Amino acid sequence: MVDRAVGCLLGGALGDALGAPVEFVPLDGIRREYGPNGIVEPPRPALVSDDTQMTLFTAEGYLNAWVRGHAEGVWEPDQAVWRAYRRWLATQQLDGPPQGAAGLLSEERLYASRSPGLTCLRALSADEPPSRECPRNDAKGCGGVVRAAPAGFAPSSAIAYDLGCRFAALTHGHPAGWAPAGALALLVHLVAVKRRPLGEAVDQVIGRVLRDDAATGSALLNAVRLAEHGDPGPDRVQEIGQGWLGSEALAIGVYAALAGRRPRRFADALRLAANHSGDSDSTASITGQILGALHGTAALPGAWLERLELCDVLTEVATDLGLSTVDVNFDHRRYARQPVV
């Protein structure tokens, strides 16, 4: 379980680092810059974007809630993750860790602005968190889904889906903004915790998410159809969309994961998810999260990991995430008390 949790977070970070240099770049521009095959490996160093930063804080917030639940019997994951996201917001506004910083807030390398989305910045500037029932916007972008994978390591399928939706709704108020996050969390749970085959897991996810957002369900059905017929390529990715919407980003990530589901094709799957005219880092990150959760760390290219920013931090947090899933002891003090920002 620990290996699959580490594979999930590291795999997502590798996809993020691969796609980040070509986000916003049209496919023909990517090919002019990197050759006919597009970008094929992360740069040195492999810097991550706000997608991976916020994924880390999602994991920390969830573990804050998990530890408090065990110690005090209080289960408030929405509030814990909201506070974690506010700590992430502080890393985007301050030059370095404030006095008394603990956990991720004390990690100097996270004090780097990597073009975070305005939707998240504006939502997190509010004094109180919104919810699915009381949204503050109607955002449908992919900023909610790309950070939801840690919710997949919740105790059950139903809780994983619910938490993914709740965490995304803290910044994205439209069902098309939070339902894809629930779908990704459920997919991660099914392949990593339940050990379901990827195709079977995707089918189950489609059945669940259709109850909340038809657009996400339809996009995933289209991704499955495209993966089952014809050779994978950027033209098929383009049929799904550009990844700016949550439903499109998830569908592209799932399509690439299905097309490259064998462990030895991990790098090819990330390349497929990154080389298109759209939100390349988000779509490749989602693919990496899915395949990392499915296969564990053995599938990840070692040469890529050696250059990956925050690799040690991601491994440490993901290890605790995996241990929490099987209720094996870890250092609760790291998550027991976090400063409120």
Short mmCIF file of N, CA, C and O in Angstrom, two decimals, residues 82-160:
data_model
loop_
_atom_site.label_atom_id
_atom_site.label_comp_id
_atom_site.label_asym_id
_atom_site.label_seq_id
_atom_site.Cartn_x
_atom_site.Cartn_y
_atom_site.Cartn_z
N TRP A 82 -9.12 22.64 4.03
CA TRP A 82 -9.20 24.09 3.83
C TRP A 82 -8.03 24.79 4.50
O TRP A 82 -7.37 25.65 3.90
N ARG A 83 -7.73 24.42 5.73
CA ARG A 83 -6.60 25.04 6.44
C ARG A 83 -5.28 24.71 5.73
O ARG A 83 -4.37 25.56 5.67
N ALA A 84 -5.18 23.49 5.21
CA ALA A 84 -3.97 23.12 4.48
C ALA A 84 -3.82 23.97 3.21
O ALA A 84 -2.72 24.42 2.88
N TYR A 85 -4.92 24.18 2.52
CA TYR A 85 -4.86 25.01 1.31
C TYR A 85 -4.52 26.46 1.66
O TYR A 85 -3.85 27.14 0.87
N ARG A 86 -4.96 26.91 2.79
CA ARG A 86 -4.59 28.27 3.21
C ARG A 86 -3.09 28.35 3.51
O ARG A 86 -2.46 29.39 3.28
N ARG A 87 -2.53 27.26 4.02
CA ARG A 87 -1.08 27.24 4.23
C ARG A 87 -0.36 27.26 2.88
O ARG A 87 0.67 27.92 2.73
N TRP A 88 -0.90 26.50 1.91
CA TRP A 88 -0.32 26.58 0.56
C TRP A 88 -0.38 28.01 0.04
O TRP A 88 0.60 28.51 -0.54
N LEU A 89 -1.51 28.69 0.25
CA LEU A 89 -1.65 30.07 -0.21
C LEU A 89 -0.57 30.95 0.40
O LEU A 89 -0.02 31.83 -0.28
N ALA A 90 -0.22 30.70 1.65
CA ALA A 90 0.84 31.48 2.30
C ALA A 90 2.17 31.27 1.60
O ALA A 90 2.97 32.20 1.49
N THR A 91 2.42 30.06 1.09
CA THR A 91 3.69 29.83 0.38
C THR A 91 3.76 30.61 -0.92
O THR A 91 4.85 30.83 -1.45
N GLN A 92 2.62 31.01 -1.43
CA GLN A 92 2.59 31.80 -2.66
C GLN A 92 2.70 33.29 -2.40
O GLN A 92 2.89 34.08 -3.32
N GLN A 93 2.56 33.67 -1.13
CA GLN A 93 2.53 35.09 -0.79
C GLN A 93 3.74 35.54 0.02
O GLN A 93 4.06 36.73 0.05
N LEU A 94 4.42 34.59 0.68
CA LEU A 94 5.55 34.93 1.54
C LEU A 94 6.86 34.53 0.88
O LEU A 94 6.89 33.68 -0.02
N ASP A 95 7.94 35.10 1.35
CA ASP A 95 9.27 34.78 0.82
C ASP A 95 9.84 33.50 1.41
O ASP A 95 10.74 32.89 0.82
N GLY A 96 9.37 33.12 2.58
CA GLY A 96 9.89 31.93 3.23
C GLY A 96 9.05 31.57 4.44
O GLY A 96 8.08 32.26 4.76
N PRO A 97 9.39 30.48 5.12
CA PRO A 97 8.58 30.02 6.25
C PRO A 97 8.48 31.05 7.36
O PRO A 97 9.49 31.63 7.77
N PRO A 98 7.29 31.29 7.89
CA PRO A 98 7.13 32.20 9.03
C PRO A 98 7.60 31.54 10.32
O PRO A 98 7.81 30.32 10.38
N GLN A 99 7.76 32.33 11.34
CA GLN A 99 8.17 31.80 12.64
C GLN A 99 7.13 30.79 13.14
O GLN A 99 5.93 31.03 13.07
N GLY A 100 7.61 29.66 13.63
CA GLY A 100 6.72 28.64 14.15
C GLY A 100 6.14 27.72 13.11
O GLY A 100 5.27 26.90 13.42
N ALA A 101 6.60 27.84 11.87
CA ALA A 101 6.06 27.00 10.80
C ALA A 101 6.37 25.53 11.07
O ALA A 101 7.43 25.19 11.59
N ALA A 102 5.44 24.66 10.70
CA ALA A 102 5.61 23.23 10.86
C ALA A 102 5.07 22.53 9.63
O ALA A 102 4.36 23.12 8.82
N GLY A 103 5.42 21.25 9.48
CA GLY A 103 4.93 20.48 8.34
C GLY A 103 5.38 21.08 7.03
O GLY A 103 6.48 21.62 6.90
N LEU A 104 4.51 21.03 6.03
CA LEU A 104 4.86 21.54 4.71
C LEU A 104 5.11 23.04 4.72
O LEU A 104 5.87 23.55 3.91
N LEU A 105 4.49 23.75 5.65
CA LEU A 105 4.69 25.19 5.73
C LEU A 105 6.13 25.54 6.05
O LEU A 105 6.60 26.65 5.76
N SER A 106 6.87 24.61 6.63
CA SER A 106 8.27 24.87 6.97
C SER A 106 9.24 24.48 5.85
O SER A 106 10.45 24.68 5.98
N GLU A 107 8.72 23.94 4.75
CA GLU A 107 9.56 23.49 3.64
C GLU A 107 9.85 24.66 2.69
O GLU A 107 8.98 25.10 1.94
N GLU A 108 11.08 25.14 2.73
CA GLU A 108 11.43 26.35 1.98
C GLU A 108 11.22 26.19 0.47
O GLU A 108 10.89 27.15 -0.23
N ARG A 109 11.40 24.97 -0.05
CA ARG A 109 11.28 24.77 -1.49
C ARG A 109 9.86 24.96 -2.00
O ARG A 109 9.65 25.12 -3.21
N LEU A 110 8.89 24.94 -1.10
CA LEU A 110 7.50 25.14 -1.52
C LEU A 110 7.16 26.62 -1.68
O LEU A 110 6.09 26.96 -2.19
N TYR A 111 8.06 27.50 -1.26
CA TYR A 111 7.82 28.93 -1.41
C TYR A 111 8.26 29.37 -2.80
O TYR A 111 9.19 30.15 -2.99
N ALA A 112 7.55 28.84 -3.78
CA ALA A 112 7.84 29.11 -5.19
C ALA A 112 6.52 29.21 -5.92
O ALA A 112 5.70 28.29 -5.86
N SER A 113 6.30 30.33 -6.58
CA SER A 113 5.07 30.52 -7.34
C SER A 113 5.21 29.92 -8.73
O SER A 113 6.08 30.33 -9.50
N ARG A 114 4.39 28.95 -9.03
CA ARG A 114 4.44 28.26 -10.32
C ARG A 114 3.15 28.52 -11.11
O ARG A 114 2.44 27.60 -11.51
N SER A 115 2.81 29.77 -11.26
CA SER A 115 1.64 30.22 -12.03
C SER A 115 0.35 29.55 -11.55
O SER A 115 -0.36 28.90 -12.32
N PRO A 116 0.02 29.70 -10.28
CA PRO A 116 -1.21 29.08 -9.77
C PRO A 116 -2.45 29.69 -10.41
O PRO A 116 -2.45 30.85 -10.83
N GLY A 117 -3.51 28.90 -10.48
CA GLY A 117 -4.75 29.36 -11.11
C GLY A 117 -5.44 30.43 -10.28
O GLY A 117 -5.48 30.37 -9.04
N LEU A 118 -6.02 31.40 -10.97
CA LEU A 118 -6.69 32.49 -10.28
C LEU A 118 -7.91 32.02 -9.52
O LEU A 118 -8.25 32.57 -8.46
N THR A 119 -8.58 30.97 -10.02
CA THR A 119 -9.75 30.46 -9.31
C THR A 119 -9.40 30.00 -7.91
O THR A 119 -10.08 30.34 -6.93
N CYS A 120 -8.32 29.25 -7.80
CA CYS A 120 -7.88 28.78 -6.47
C CYS A 120 -7.44 29.94 -5.60
O CYS A 120 -7.79 30.01 -4.41
N LEU A 121 -6.68 30.86 -6.15
CA LEU A 121 -6.19 31.99 -5.36
C LEU A 121 -7.34 32.82 -4.80
O LEU A 121 -7.34 33.20 -3.63
N ARG A 122 -8.32 33.08 -5.64
CA ARG A 122 -9.45 33.90 -5.19
C ARG A 122 -10.29 33.16 -4.16
O ARG A 122 -10.70 33.73 -3.15
N ALA A 123 -10.55 31.88 -4.41
CA ALA A 123 -11.39 31.12 -3.48
C ALA A 123 -10.74 31.00 -2.11
O ALA A 123 -11.41 31.11 -1.08
N LEU A 124 -9.44 30.79 -2.09
CA LEU A 124 -8.74 30.58 -0.83
C LEU A 124 -8.47 31.88 -0.08
O LEU A 124 -8.02 31.84 1.07
N SER A 125 -8.74 32.99 -0.71
CA SER A 125 -8.59 34.28 -0.03
C SER A 125 -9.78 34.61 0.86
O SER A 125 -9.72 35.55 1.66
N ALA A 126 -10.84 33.84 0.75
CA ALA A 126 -12.03 34.06 1.58
C ALA A 126 -11.75 33.63 3.02
O ALA A 126 -10.88 32.80 3.28
N ASP A 127 -12.54 34.16 3.94
CA ASP A 127 -12.34 33.84 5.35
C ASP A 127 -12.88 32.46 5.71
O ASP A 127 -12.36 31.81 6.62
N GLU A 128 -13.94 32.03 5.05
CA GLU A 128 -14.58 30.76 5.36
C GLU A 128 -14.68 29.90 4.11
O GLU A 128 -14.84 30.41 3.01
N PRO A 129 -14.61 28.59 4.29
CA PRO A 129 -14.66 27.71 3.11
C PRO A 129 -16.06 27.55 2.55
O PRO A 129 -17.04 27.47 3.31
N PRO A 130 -16.20 27.51 1.23
CA PRO A 130 -17.49 27.16 0.63
C PRO A 130 -17.68 25.64 0.64
O PRO A 130 -16.86 24.90 1.19
N SER A 131 -18.74 25.17 0.02
CA SER A 131 -19.02 23.75 -0.05
C SER A 131 -19.84 23.47 -1.30
O SER A 131 -20.25 24.40 -2.00
N ARG A 132 -20.11 22.19 -1.56
CA ARG A 132 -20.97 21.85 -2.69
C ARG A 132 -22.35 22.47 -2.52
O ARG A 132 -22.97 22.93 -3.49
N GLU A 133 -22.84 22.48 -1.29
CA GLU A 133 -24.18 22.98 -1.03
C GLU A 133 -24.23 24.51 -1.06
O GLU A 133 -25.27 25.09 -1.40
N CYS A 134 -23.12 25.15 -0.71
CA CYS A 134 -23.07 26.63 -0.67
C CYS A 134 -21.83 27.10 -1.43
O CYS A 134 -20.85 27.56 -0.83
N PRO A 135 -21.84 27.01 -2.75
CA PRO A 135 -20.67 27.41 -3.53
C PRO A 135 -20.55 28.93 -3.63
O PRO A 135 -21.54 29.65 -3.47
N ARG A 136 -19.32 29.38 -3.91
CA ARG A 136 -19.10 30.81 -4.11
C ARG A 136 -18.83 31.15 -5.57
O ARG A 136 -18.71 32.31 -5.92
N ASN A 137 -18.67 30.14 -6.41
CA ASN A 137 -18.46 30.38 -7.83
C ASN A 137 -19.05 29.20 -8.60
O ASN A 137 -19.57 28.24 -8.00
N ASP A 138 -18.97 29.28 -9.90
CA ASP A 138 -19.45 28.16 -10.73
C ASP A 138 -18.30 27.62 -11.59
O ASP A 138 -18.48 27.22 -12.74
N ALA A 139 -17.09 27.59 -11.00
CA ALA A 139 -15.89 27.19 -11.73
C ALA A 139 -15.95 25.72 -12.12
O ALA A 139 -16.30 24.85 -11.32
N LYS A 140 -15.56 25.45 -13.38
CA LYS A 140 -15.55 24.10 -13.94
C LYS A 140 -14.13 23.64 -14.31
O LYS A 140 -13.96 22.59 -14.90
N GLY A 141 -13.13 24.46 -13.98
CA GLY A 141 -11.77 24.17 -14.41
C GLY A 141 -11.19 22.95 -13.73
O GLY A 141 -11.77 22.34 -12.83
N CYS A 142 -9.97 22.59 -14.17
CA CYS A 142 -9.35 21.34 -13.72
C CYS A 142 -8.57 21.49 -12.42
O CYS A 142 -7.95 20.54 -11.96
N GLY A 143 -8.58 22.69 -11.82
CA GLY A 143 -7.81 22.90 -10.60
C GLY A 143 -8.25 22.06 -9.43
O GLY A 143 -7.48 21.84 -8.49
N GLY A 144 -9.50 21.59 -9.43
CA GLY A 144 -9.97 20.74 -8.36
C GLY A 144 -9.56 19.30 -8.51
O GLY A 144 -9.15 18.65 -7.54
N VAL A 145 -9.62 18.79 -9.74
CA VAL A 145 -9.34 17.37 -9.96
C VAL A 145 -7.86 17.04 -9.83
O VAL A 145 -7.48 15.97 -9.32
N VAL A 146 -6.97 17.92 -10.26
CA VAL A 146 -5.55 17.57 -10.30
C VAL A 146 -4.93 17.35 -8.92
O VAL A 146 -3.88 16.72 -8.82
N ARG A 147 -5.58 17.83 -7.88
CA ARG A 147 -5.01 17.72 -6.53
C ARG A 147 -5.75 16.70 -5.68
O ARG A 147 -5.48 16.57 -4.48
N ALA A 148 -6.70 15.94 -6.26
CA ALA A 148 -7.62 15.11 -5.48
C ALA A 148 -7.13 13.71 -5.20
O ALA A 148 -7.74 13.00 -4.40
N ALA A 149 -6.06 13.26 -5.83
CA ALA A 149 -5.64 11.85 -5.73
C ALA A 149 -5.44 11.37 -4.29
O ALA A 149 -5.79 10.22 -3.98
N PRO A 150 -4.89 12.18 -3.36
CA PRO A 150 -4.72 11.66 -2.00
C PRO A 150 -6.01 11.19 -1.35
O PRO A 150 -5.98 10.29 -0.49
N ALA A 151 -7.15 11.75 -1.74
CA ALA A 151 -8.43 11.30 -1.19
C ALA A 151 -8.71 9.85 -1.54
O ALA A 151 -9.54 9.20 -0.89
N GLY A 152 -8.04 9.34 -2.56
CA GLY A 152 -8.23 7.95 -2.94
C GLY A 152 -7.75 6.95 -1.91
O GLY A 152 -8.10 5.76 -1.99
N PHE A 153 -6.97 7.40 -0.95
CA PHE A 153 -6.45 6.50 0.08
C PHE A 153 -7.29 6.55 1.35
O PHE A 153 -6.83 6.17 2.43
N ALA A 154 -8.52 6.99 1.21
CA ALA A 154 -9.50 6.97 2.29
C ALA A 154 -9.94 5.53 2.57
O ALA A 154 -9.66 4.62 1.79
N PRO A 155 -10.66 5.31 3.68
CA PRO A 155 -10.97 3.94 4.09
C PRO A 155 -11.91 3.16 3.16
O PRO A 155 -11.89 1.93 3.18
N SER A 156 -12.74 3.83 2.39
CA SER A 156 -13.69 3.11 1.54
C SER A 156 -13.89 3.85 0.22
O SER A 156 -13.53 5.03 0.09
N SER A 157 -14.48 3.16 -0.74
CA SER A 157 -14.76 3.76 -2.04
C SER A 157 -15.68 4.96 -1.90
O SER A 157 -15.47 6.01 -2.52
N ALA A 158 -16.73 4.80 -1.10
CA ALA A 158 -17.69 5.89 -0.94
C ALA A 158 -17.06 7.11 -0.30
O ALA A 158 -17.31 8.25 -0.72
N ILE A 159 -16.22 6.89 0.70
CA ILE A 159 -15.56 8.02 1.36
C ILE A 159 -14.57 8.68 0.41
O ILE A 159 -14.47 9.91 0.36
N ALA A 160 -13.84 7.89 -0.36
CA ALA A 160 -12.88 8.46 -1.31
C ALA A 160 -13.57 9.38 -2.31
O ALA A 160 -13.12 10.52 -2.55
#
